């Protein structure tokens, strides 16, 4: 059998030029793709018009009014104030001892609300996820969800009636030989009352997102954990909680962002001058200063200060979450 050998090219000759490939088509500009998507799905995009208008009119345009925090505003005058005063109102509330008492109350109520109201929906969702009887599960869900749909006025009214001097709670205390307690008039009881009513009203509704997140956890992970000998608590710790961690981190960041904005309506309905020592927060102080006392510029300066702190908190929490657990809002 003979084999053919290709002769080598003579010395001094150049290799043939490489074959040219067809040039790639340039990608269409992003603007063209966006316009094509808008023309194709304009019905879907049109649904976002009203929400965008709502946020524009009731959220972003009112931000222009923050300018009166640096200008002297007089009712009946210009909307943007009459005279530029600089940081005068900022210096006023920074040197006001009443403001710092209100600031401490806000930190206390915000911190207690975050510590107690954030983990309880997670625990309730985990417990409901372990319930196998659908009838019992639906009953518990319905009972825990109902307080969310009650008006804040009704919630405050029920709380005050339950804790009144002749209310059911004091009647039970009298059966055990205890003197009636003036819960609504005692400053040291306000934080407990507020946080307790907040848990009762929001815990059931907060479980909805966690129950939805639990449905996305892969069942094969539970099966693998059972094969490895993990009990139910170990499965929850090593499978369930890591599976819903992105949802937990997202809601935690949002709760931290609203840390300073403690529930204005509930505090306003529950507090009274006797409990200002522990119940008066920044939002209610701004309301009394701006609406009742007509010090609009001073109240605007305090509100702007609260908003800046909230912005710093949510940005810091987002960055910390991104660097530690790899999950963030943006």
Coordinates of C-alpha atoms in Angstrom, one line a residue:
X1 CA 0.0 0.0 0.0
X2 CA 1.4 3.3 -1.1
X3 CA 0.8 6.5 0.8
X4 CA 0.8 9.9 -0.9
X5 CA 3.0 12.6 0.7
X6 CA 2.1 16.2 0.1
X7 CA 5.2 18.1 -0.9
X8 CA 6.2 21.0 1.4
X9 CA 6.0 24.5 -0.2
X10 CA 9.4 25.7 -1.5
X11 CA 11.3 28.0 0.8
X12 CA 10.6 31.7 0.6
X13 CA 6.9 31.3 -0.3
X14 CA 4.2 32.9 1.8
X15 CA 1.2 31.2 3.3
X16 CA -2.0 31.8 1.5
X17 CA -4.1 34.6 3.1
X18 CA -6.8 33.4 5.5
X19 CA -10.3 33.2 4.3
X20 CA -12.4 36.2 5.2
X21 CA -15.6 35.5 7.2
X22 CA -18.7 37.5 6.6
X23 CA -18.9 40.5 8.9
X24 CA -21.3 40.3 11.8
X25 CA -24.4 42.3 11.6
X26 CA -24.3 45.2 14.0
X27 CA -26.9 45.0 16.8
X28 CA -29.8 47.3 16.4
X29 CA -29.7 50.2 18.9
X30 CA -31.5 49.6 22.2
X31 CA -33.8 52.5 21.4
X32 CA -35.1 50.7 18.3
X33 CA -35.8 47.6 20.3
X34 CA -37.6 49.6 23.0
X35 CA -39.8 51.3 20.4
X36 CA -40.6 47.9 18.8
X37 CA -41.6 46.5 22.1
X38 CA -43.7 49.5 22.9
X39 CA -45.5 49.2 19.5
X40 CA -46.0 45.5 20.0
X41 CA -47.2 45.6 23.6
X42 CA -48.7 49.0 23.9
X43 CA -51.8 47.6 25.6
X44 CA -49.8 46.3 28.5
X45 CA -47.7 49.4 28.8
X46 CA -50.9 51.5 28.9
X47 CA -51.8 49.8 32.2
X48 CA -48.9 51.5 33.8
X49 CA -50.0 55.0 32.9
X50 CA -52.4 55.6 35.8
X51 CA -49.9 54.2 38.5
X52 CA -47.2 56.4 37.1
X53 CA -49.5 59.5 37.1
X54 CA -50.4 58.7 40.7
X55 CA -46.8 58.6 41.9
X56 CA -46.0 61.7 39.9
X57 CA -48.8 63.8 41.2
X58 CA -49.0 62.5 44.9
X59 CA -45.4 61.5 45.5
X60 CA -42.9 63.4 43.3
X61 CA -44.5 66.7 42.7
X62 CA -45.1 67.4 46.4
X63 CA -41.3 67.0 46.9
X64 CA -41.0 70.5 45.5
X65 CA -42.7 71.8 48.7
X66 CA -39.6 70.8 50.7
X67 CA -38.2 74.2 49.6
X68 CA -40.2 75.9 52.4
X69 CA -37.9 74.1 54.9
X70 CA -35.4 76.8 53.9
X71 CA -37.8 79.7 53.3
X72 CA -40.3 81.5 55.6
X73 CA -43.8 80.4 54.6
X74 CA -46.8 82.4 55.6
X75 CA -50.4 81.1 55.0
X76 CA -52.0 83.0 52.1
X77 CA -48.6 83.9 50.6
X78 CA -46.4 82.2 48.0
X79 CA -46.5 78.5 47.9
X80 CA -42.7 78.4 47.9
X81 CA -42.3 80.8 50.8
X82 CA -41.7 84.5 51.1
X83 CA -38.1 84.9 52.2
X84 CA -35.0 82.7 52.2
X85 CA -33.8 81.9 55.7
X86 CA -31.3 79.1 55.0
X87 CA -30.8 76.6 57.8
X88 CA -32.6 78.6 60.4
X89 CA -35.4 76.0 60.9
X90 CA -32.9 73.1 60.9
X91 CA -30.9 74.8 63.7
X92 CA -34.1 75.4 65.6
X93 CA -35.2 71.7 65.8
X94 CA -31.6 70.5 66.4
X95 CA -31.4 72.7 69.5
X96 CA -35.0 71.9 70.6
X97 CA -35.0 69.3 73.5
X98 CA -38.6 68.4 72.7
X99 CA -37.5 67.2 69.3
X100 CA -34.8 65.0 70.7
X101 CA -37.3 63.4 73.0
X102 CA -39.6 62.8 70.0
X103 CA -36.6 61.4 68.1
X104 CA -35.8 58.9 70.8
X105 CA -39.4 57.8 71.0
X106 CA -39.4 57.2 67.2
X107 CA -36.2 55.1 67.5
X108 CA -37.8 53.1 70.3
X109 CA -41.1 52.4 68.6
X110 CA -39.4 51.7 65.2
X111 CA -36.8 49.4 66.8
X112 CA -39.4 47.4 68.8
X113 CA -41.7 47.2 65.7
X114 CA -38.8 45.8 63.6
X115 CA -37.6 43.4 66.2
X116 CA -41.1 41.9 67.0
X117 CA -43.2 42.4 63.9
X118 CA -40.6 41.3 61.3
X119 CA -39.8 37.7 62.5
X120 CA -43.4 36.7 63.7
X121 CA -44.8 36.4 60.1
X122 CA -41.9 34.2 59.3
X123 CA -42.5 31.9 62.3
X124 CA -46.3 31.8 61.5
X125 CA -45.6 30.9 57.9
X126 CA -43.3 28.1 58.9
X127 CA -45.9 26.8 61.3
X128 CA -48.7 26.9 58.8
X129 CA -46.4 25.2 56.2
X130 CA -46.2 22.2 58.6
X131 CA -49.9 21.9 59.1
X132 CA -51.3 19.0 57.0
X133 CA -55.0 19.5 57.6
X134 CA -56.3 22.0 55.1
X135 CA -59.4 22.9 57.0
X136 CA -57.3 23.9 60.1
X137 CA -54.8 25.7 57.9
X138 CA -57.5 27.7 56.2
X139 CA -59.1 28.6 59.5
X140 CA -55.9 29.9 61.0
X141 CA -55.1 31.8 57.9
X142 CA -58.5 33.5 57.8
X143 CA -58.5 34.4 61.5
X144 CA -55.0 35.9 61.2
X145 CA -55.6 37.8 58.0
X146 CA -58.9 39.5 59.1
X147 CA -57.3 42.2 61.3
X148 CA -55.5 43.6 58.3
X149 CA -58.7 44.6 56.6
X150 CA -60.0 46.5 59.6
X151 CA -59.8 50.3 59.5
X152 CA -57.2 51.9 61.7
X153 CA -59.9 53.7 63.6
X154 CA -61.6 50.4 64.4
X155 CA -58.3 48.9 65.5
X156 CA -57.6 51.9 67.8
X157 CA -61.2 51.8 69.1
X158 CA -61.0 48.1 69.9
X159 CA -57.7 48.6 71.7
X160 CA -59.0 51.4 73.8
X161 CA -62.2 49.6 74.7
X162 CA -60.3 46.4 75.7
X163 CA -57.8 48.3 77.8
X164 CA -60.2 50.8 79.4
X165 CA -60.5 51.0 83.2
X166 CA -63.7 49.1 83.1
X167 CA -62.7 47.0 80.0
X168 CA -62.4 43.2 79.7
X169 CA -58.6 43.2 80.5
X170 CA -59.1 45.0 83.8
X171 CA -62.1 42.9 84.7
X172 CA -59.9 39.8 84.3
X173 CA -57.3 41.5 86.5
X174 CA -59.9 42.2 89.2
X175 CA -60.9 38.5 89.2
X176 CA -57.3 37.7 90.2
X177 CA -57.4 40.4 92.9
X178 CA -55.4 43.0 91.0
X179 CA -56.3 46.7 91.0
X180 CA -57.4 48.2 87.6
X181 CA -54.5 49.6 85.5
X182 CA -55.0 52.8 83.4
X183 CA -53.3 51.4 80.4
X184 CA -54.2 54.3 78.1
X185 CA -53.1 57.0 80.5
X186 CA -49.8 55.4 81.7
X187 CA -46.8 56.4 79.5
X188 CA -44.9 53.2 80.3
X189 CA -47.6 51.0 78.8
X190 CA -47.9 52.8 75.4
X191 CA -45.0 51.0 73.6
X192 CA -46.3 47.6 74.7
X193 CA -49.8 48.5 73.5
X194 CA -48.6 49.8 70.2
X195 CA -46.4 46.9 69.4
X196 CA -49.0 44.4 70.5
X197 CA -51.7 45.9 68.4
X198 CA -49.3 46.1 65.4
X199 CA -48.4 42.4 65.7
X200 CA -52.1 41.5 65.9
X201 CA -53.0 43.5 62.8
X202 CA -50.0 42.7 60.5
X203 CA -48.7 39.3 61.4
X204 CA -51.3 37.3 59.5
X205 CA -51.1 39.4 56.3
X206 CA -47.3 39.3 56.4
X207 CA -47.3 35.5 56.1
X208 CA -48.8 35.7 52.6
X209 CA -45.4 36.5 50.9
X210 CA -43.6 33.9 52.9
X211 CA -46.1 31.2 52.2
X212 CA -45.8 32.0 48.5
X213 CA -42.0 31.9 48.8
X214 CA -42.2 28.5 50.5
X215 CA -44.0 27.0 47.4
X216 CA -40.8 27.7 45.3
X217 CA -38.5 25.6 47.5
X218 CA -37.6 22.4 45.6
X219 CA -39.1 19.3 47.2
X220 CA -36.0 17.2 46.2
X221 CA -34.0 19.2 48.7
X222 CA -36.3 18.0 51.5
X223 CA -36.0 14.4 50.2
X224 CA -32.2 14.6 50.1
X225 CA -32.2 16.0 53.7
X226 CA -34.4 13.2 54.9
X227 CA -32.1 10.6 53.3
X228 CA -29.2 12.2 55.1
X229 CA -31.2 11.8 58.4
X230 CA -32.3 15.4 59.0
X231 CA -35.3 15.8 61.2
X232 CA -38.0 18.5 60.7
X233 CA -36.1 21.2 62.6
X234 CA -33.0 20.5 60.6
X235 CA -34.9 20.6 57.3
X236 CA -36.4 24.0 58.3
X237 CA -33.0 25.4 59.2
X238 CA -30.9 24.0 56.3
X239 CA -33.6 23.9 53.5
X240 CA -36.6 26.1 54.2
X241 CA -34.9 29.2 55.6
X242 CA -32.2 29.4 52.9
X243 CA -34.9 28.9 50.3
X244 CA -36.9 32.0 51.4
X245 CA -33.9 34.1 52.3
X246 CA -34.2 36.4 49.3
X247 CA -37.8 37.3 50.3
X248 CA -36.7 37.8 53.9
X249 CA -33.9 40.1 52.9
X250 CA -36.1 42.1 50.6
X251 CA -38.8 42.7 53.2
X252 CA -36.1 43.5 55.8
X253 CA -34.7 46.2 53.7
X254 CA -38.1 47.7 53.0
X255 CA -38.9 47.6 56.8
X256 CA -35.6 49.3 57.6
X257 CA -36.4 52.0 55.0
X258 CA -39.6 52.8 56.8
X259 CA -37.9 52.5 60.2
X260 CA -38.4 56.2 61.0
X261 CA -42.0 56.4 59.6
X262 CA -43.7 54.8 62.6
X263 CA -47.4 54.3 62.1
X264 CA -48.7 57.9 62.2
X265 CA -52.4 57.0 62.2
X266 CA -52.3 54.5 65.0
X267 CA -50.1 56.7 67.2
X268 CA -52.3 59.7 66.6
X269 CA -55.4 57.7 67.6
X270 CA -53.9 56.0 70.7
X271 CA -51.8 58.7 72.3
X272 CA -52.9 61.6 74.5
X273 CA -51.0 64.4 76.3
X274 CA -50.5 62.2 79.3
X275 CA -48.4 59.7 77.2
X276 CA -46.4 62.2 75.1
X277 CA -43.4 61.2 77.1
X278 CA -43.2 57.8 75.3
X279 CA -45.8 58.0 72.5
X280 CA -45.0 61.3 70.7
X281 CA -43.0 60.4 67.5
X282 CA -41.7 62.6 64.6
X283 CA -44.8 62.2 62.4
X284 CA -47.2 63.2 65.1
X285 CA -44.9 66.1 66.2
X286 CA -44.8 67.3 62.6
X287 CA -48.6 67.1 62.5
X288 CA -49.1 69.2 65.6
X289 CA -46.4 71.7 64.7
X290 CA -47.4 72.1 61.1
X291 CA -51.2 71.7 61.1
X292 CA -52.2 72.7 64.6
X293 CA -49.6 75.4 65.3
X294 CA -49.3 76.6 61.6
X295 CA -45.5 76.4 61.7
X296 CA -45.3 74.9 58.2
X297 CA -41.6 75.8 57.5
X298 CA -40.5 74.3 60.8
X299 CA -42.5 71.2 60.3
X300 CA -41.2 70.8 56.7
X301 CA -37.6 71.0 58.0
X302 CA -38.3 68.2 60.5
X303 CA -40.0 66.1 57.9
X304 CA -37.1 66.5 55.5
X305 CA -34.7 65.4 58.2
X306 CA -36.8 62.3 58.8
X307 CA -36.9 61.5 55.0
X308 CA -33.1 61.9 54.7
X309 CA -32.5 59.5 57.6
X310 CA -34.9 57.0 56.0
X311 CA -33.1 57.2 52.6
X312 CA -29.7 56.7 54.3
X313 CA -31.1 53.7 56.2
X314 CA -32.5 51.9 53.1
X315 CA -29.4 52.6 51.0
X316 CA -27.1 51.3 53.8
X317 CA -29.2 48.2 54.4
X318 CA -29.2 47.5 50.7
X319 CA -25.4 47.8 50.4
X320 CA -24.9 45.7 53.5
X321 CA -27.2 43.0 52.3
X322 CA -25.5 42.9 48.9
X323 CA -22.0 42.5 50.4
X324 CA -22.9 39.9 53.1
X325 CA -25.6 37.6 51.5
X326 CA -25.5 38.7 47.9
X327 CA -29.2 39.7 47.8
X328 CA -30.4 43.3 47.4
X329 CA -33.1 45.5 45.9
X330 CA -30.9 47.1 43.3

